[in-house]
Coordinates of C-alpha atoms in Angstrom, one line a residue:
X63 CA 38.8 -37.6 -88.8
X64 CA 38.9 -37.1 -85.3
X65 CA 36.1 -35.7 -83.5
X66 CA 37.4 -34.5 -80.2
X67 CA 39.5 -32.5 -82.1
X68 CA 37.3 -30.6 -84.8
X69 CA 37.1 -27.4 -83.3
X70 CA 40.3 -27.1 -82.7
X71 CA 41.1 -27.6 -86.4
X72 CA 39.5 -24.3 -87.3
X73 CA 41.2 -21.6 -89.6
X74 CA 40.4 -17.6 -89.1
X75 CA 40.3 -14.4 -91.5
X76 CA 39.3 -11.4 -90.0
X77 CA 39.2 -8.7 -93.2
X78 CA 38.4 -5.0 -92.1
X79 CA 36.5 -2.6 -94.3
X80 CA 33.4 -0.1 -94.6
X81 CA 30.9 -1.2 -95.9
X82 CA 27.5 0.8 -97.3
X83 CA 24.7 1.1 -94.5
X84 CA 22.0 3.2 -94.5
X85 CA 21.4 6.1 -96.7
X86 CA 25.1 5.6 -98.3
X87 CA 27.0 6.1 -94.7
X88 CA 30.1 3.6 -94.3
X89 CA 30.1 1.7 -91.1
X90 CA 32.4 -0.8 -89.7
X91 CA 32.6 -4.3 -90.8
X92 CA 34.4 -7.6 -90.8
X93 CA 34.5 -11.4 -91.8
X94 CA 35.0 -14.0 -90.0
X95 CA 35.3 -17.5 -90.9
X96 CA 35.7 -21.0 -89.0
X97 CA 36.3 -24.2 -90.5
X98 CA 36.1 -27.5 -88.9
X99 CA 35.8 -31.0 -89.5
X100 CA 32.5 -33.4 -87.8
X101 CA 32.4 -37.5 -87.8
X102 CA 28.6 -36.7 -89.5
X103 CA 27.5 -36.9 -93.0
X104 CA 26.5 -33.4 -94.5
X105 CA 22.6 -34.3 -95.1
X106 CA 23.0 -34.8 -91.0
X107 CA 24.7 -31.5 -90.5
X108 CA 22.1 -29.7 -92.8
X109 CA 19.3 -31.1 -91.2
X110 CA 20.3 -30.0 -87.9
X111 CA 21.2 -26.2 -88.8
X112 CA 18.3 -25.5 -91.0
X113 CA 15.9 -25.7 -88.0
X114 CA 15.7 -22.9 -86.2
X115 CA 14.9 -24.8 -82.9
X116 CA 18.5 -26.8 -82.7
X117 CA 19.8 -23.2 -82.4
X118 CA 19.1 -23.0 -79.1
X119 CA 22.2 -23.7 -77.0
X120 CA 24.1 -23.9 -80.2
X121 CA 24.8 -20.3 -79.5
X122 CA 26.2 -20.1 -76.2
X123 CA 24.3 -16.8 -76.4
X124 CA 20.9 -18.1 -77.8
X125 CA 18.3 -19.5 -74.8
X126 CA 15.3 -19.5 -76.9
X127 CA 13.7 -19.1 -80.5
X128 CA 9.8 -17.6 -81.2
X129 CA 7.5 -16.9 -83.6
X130 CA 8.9 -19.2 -86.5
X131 CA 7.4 -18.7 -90.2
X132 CA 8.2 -20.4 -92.3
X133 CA 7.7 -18.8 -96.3
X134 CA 8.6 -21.5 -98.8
X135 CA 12.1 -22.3 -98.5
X136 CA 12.8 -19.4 -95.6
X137 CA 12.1 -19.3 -92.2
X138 CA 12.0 -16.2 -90.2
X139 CA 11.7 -16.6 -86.6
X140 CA 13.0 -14.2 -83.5
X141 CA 15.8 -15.6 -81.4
X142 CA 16.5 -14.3 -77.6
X143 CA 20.2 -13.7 -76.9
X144 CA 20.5 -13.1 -73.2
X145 CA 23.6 -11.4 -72.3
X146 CA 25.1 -11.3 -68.6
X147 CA 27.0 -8.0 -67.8
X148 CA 29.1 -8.0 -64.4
X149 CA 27.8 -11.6 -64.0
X150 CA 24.3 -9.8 -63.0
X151 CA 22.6 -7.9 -64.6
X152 CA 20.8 -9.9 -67.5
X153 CA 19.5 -8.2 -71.0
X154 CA 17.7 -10.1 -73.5
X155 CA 18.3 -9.0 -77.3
X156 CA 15.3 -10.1 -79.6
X157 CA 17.4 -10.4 -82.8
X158 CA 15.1 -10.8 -86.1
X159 CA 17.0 -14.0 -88.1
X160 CA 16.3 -14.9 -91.8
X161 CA 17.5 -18.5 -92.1
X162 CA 17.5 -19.9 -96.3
X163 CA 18.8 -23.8 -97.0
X164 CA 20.0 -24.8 -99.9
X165 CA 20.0 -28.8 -100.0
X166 CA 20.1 -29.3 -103.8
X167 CA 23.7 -30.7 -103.5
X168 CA 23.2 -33.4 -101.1
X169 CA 24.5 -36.0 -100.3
X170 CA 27.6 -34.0 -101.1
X171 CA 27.2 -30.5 -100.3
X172 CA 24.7 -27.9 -99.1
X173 CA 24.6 -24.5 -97.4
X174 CA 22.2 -22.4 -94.7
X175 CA 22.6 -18.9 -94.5
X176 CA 20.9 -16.1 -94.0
X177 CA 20.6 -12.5 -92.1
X178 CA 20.6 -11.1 -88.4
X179 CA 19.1 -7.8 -87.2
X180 CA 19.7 -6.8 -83.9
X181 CA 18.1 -3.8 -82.3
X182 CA 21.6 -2.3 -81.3
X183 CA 22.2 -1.8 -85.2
X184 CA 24.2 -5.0 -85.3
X185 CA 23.5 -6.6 -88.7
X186 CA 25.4 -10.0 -89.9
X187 CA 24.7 -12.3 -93.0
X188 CA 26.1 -15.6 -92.1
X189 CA 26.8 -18.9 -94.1
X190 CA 27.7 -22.6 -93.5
X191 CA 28.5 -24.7 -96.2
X192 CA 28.8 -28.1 -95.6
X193 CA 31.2 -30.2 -97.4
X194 CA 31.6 -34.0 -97.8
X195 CA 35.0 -35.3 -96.4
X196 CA 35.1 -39.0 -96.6
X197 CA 32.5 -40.3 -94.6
X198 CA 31.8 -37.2 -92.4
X199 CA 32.1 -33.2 -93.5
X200 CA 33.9 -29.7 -93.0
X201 CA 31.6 -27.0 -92.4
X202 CA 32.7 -23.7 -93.0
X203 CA 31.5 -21.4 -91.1
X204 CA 31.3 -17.2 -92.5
X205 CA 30.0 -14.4 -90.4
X206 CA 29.9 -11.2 -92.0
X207 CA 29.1 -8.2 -89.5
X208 CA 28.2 -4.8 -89.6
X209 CA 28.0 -2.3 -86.8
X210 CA 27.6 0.8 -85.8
X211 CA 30.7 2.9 -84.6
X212 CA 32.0 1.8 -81.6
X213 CA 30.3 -1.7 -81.5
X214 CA 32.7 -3.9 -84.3
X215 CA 34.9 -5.0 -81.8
X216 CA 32.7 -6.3 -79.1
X217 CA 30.5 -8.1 -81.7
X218 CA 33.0 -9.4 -83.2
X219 CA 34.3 -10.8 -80.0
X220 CA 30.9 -12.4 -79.4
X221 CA 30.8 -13.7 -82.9
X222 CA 34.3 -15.3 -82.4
X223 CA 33.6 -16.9 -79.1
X224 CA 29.8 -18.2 -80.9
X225 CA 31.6 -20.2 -83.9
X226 CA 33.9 -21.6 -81.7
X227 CA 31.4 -22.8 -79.1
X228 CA 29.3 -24.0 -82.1
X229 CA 31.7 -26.1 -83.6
X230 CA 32.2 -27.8 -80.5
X231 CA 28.3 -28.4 -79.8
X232 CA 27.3 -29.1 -83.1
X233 CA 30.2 -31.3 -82.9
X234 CA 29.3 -33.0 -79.7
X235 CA 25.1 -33.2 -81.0
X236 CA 26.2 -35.4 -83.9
X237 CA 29.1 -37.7 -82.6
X238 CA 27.1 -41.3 -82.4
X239 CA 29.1 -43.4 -79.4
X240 CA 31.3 -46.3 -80.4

């Protein structure tokens, strides 16, 4: 499996639909998902996205994460996005993230997910699973957004450009040197 080329390996669906929001009002909404292979076992690649502290810079988006709680196996915790508009003018977005892990398939499989809440309306579940493949794994990486009109296509943008940029860091965190 080759590492430099993991992210590139990726496959995309982008489905379209409405989707119930609040108080039975359809808004837009879309999946995304990215698949790529790392030279790292899964328990490695679980470890690493269940805390909410490797998350920083993993997002390209994501500078830092606050108030962690953890509640048995959940952790809630408020991550700052900062966004950069004309190459300016900065805007941190305190997003509200509800991370779950799932390790009862190691050393073979497992799976983090959870939910985003972002005070524009912005609201995405996402989901890794993390798959054995030989001696390293596939993650497969599922974002599933909801917005409110107007916003679907400049989140999913952001979405698209975060999975690729976090294959290629996570990839990059958990390639050992030869």
């Amino acid at each position: 499996m080759a590492a430099a080329s993991a992210a590139s390996q990726g496959r995309w669906q982008d489905h379209r639909a409405g989707v119930p929001y609040r108080e039975g009002a359809e808004v837009p909404s879309t999946e995304l998902e990215h698949s790529f292979e790392i030279a790292a076992p899964p328990e490695e690649v679980f470890a690493h996205l269940a805390e909410p502290s490797h998350y920083v810079g993993l997002s390209p988006l994501v500078v830092a994460v606050r108030n962690v709680r953890r509640d048995g196996g959940t952790v809630h915790y408020t991550a700052v996005e900062r966004f950069r508009f004309l190459g300016v003018v900065r805007h941190d977005n305190l997003i509200d993230v509800t991370l779950a892990a799932a390790s009862d398939g190691l050393p073979h499989s497992a799976e983090v997910s959870g939910e985003v809440r972002s005070p524009g309306g912005v609201r995405m579940s996402y989901r890794f699973v993390i798959d054995r493949a030989g001696a390293g794994s596939v993650v497969t990486d599922t974002l599933r957004l909801r917005t409110p009109l107007g916003l679907l296509r400049f989140a999913a943008s952001q979405a698209r450009k975060v999975q690729r940029s976090r294959a290629r860091v996570l990839t990059n965190r958990l390639t050992r040197p030869a």
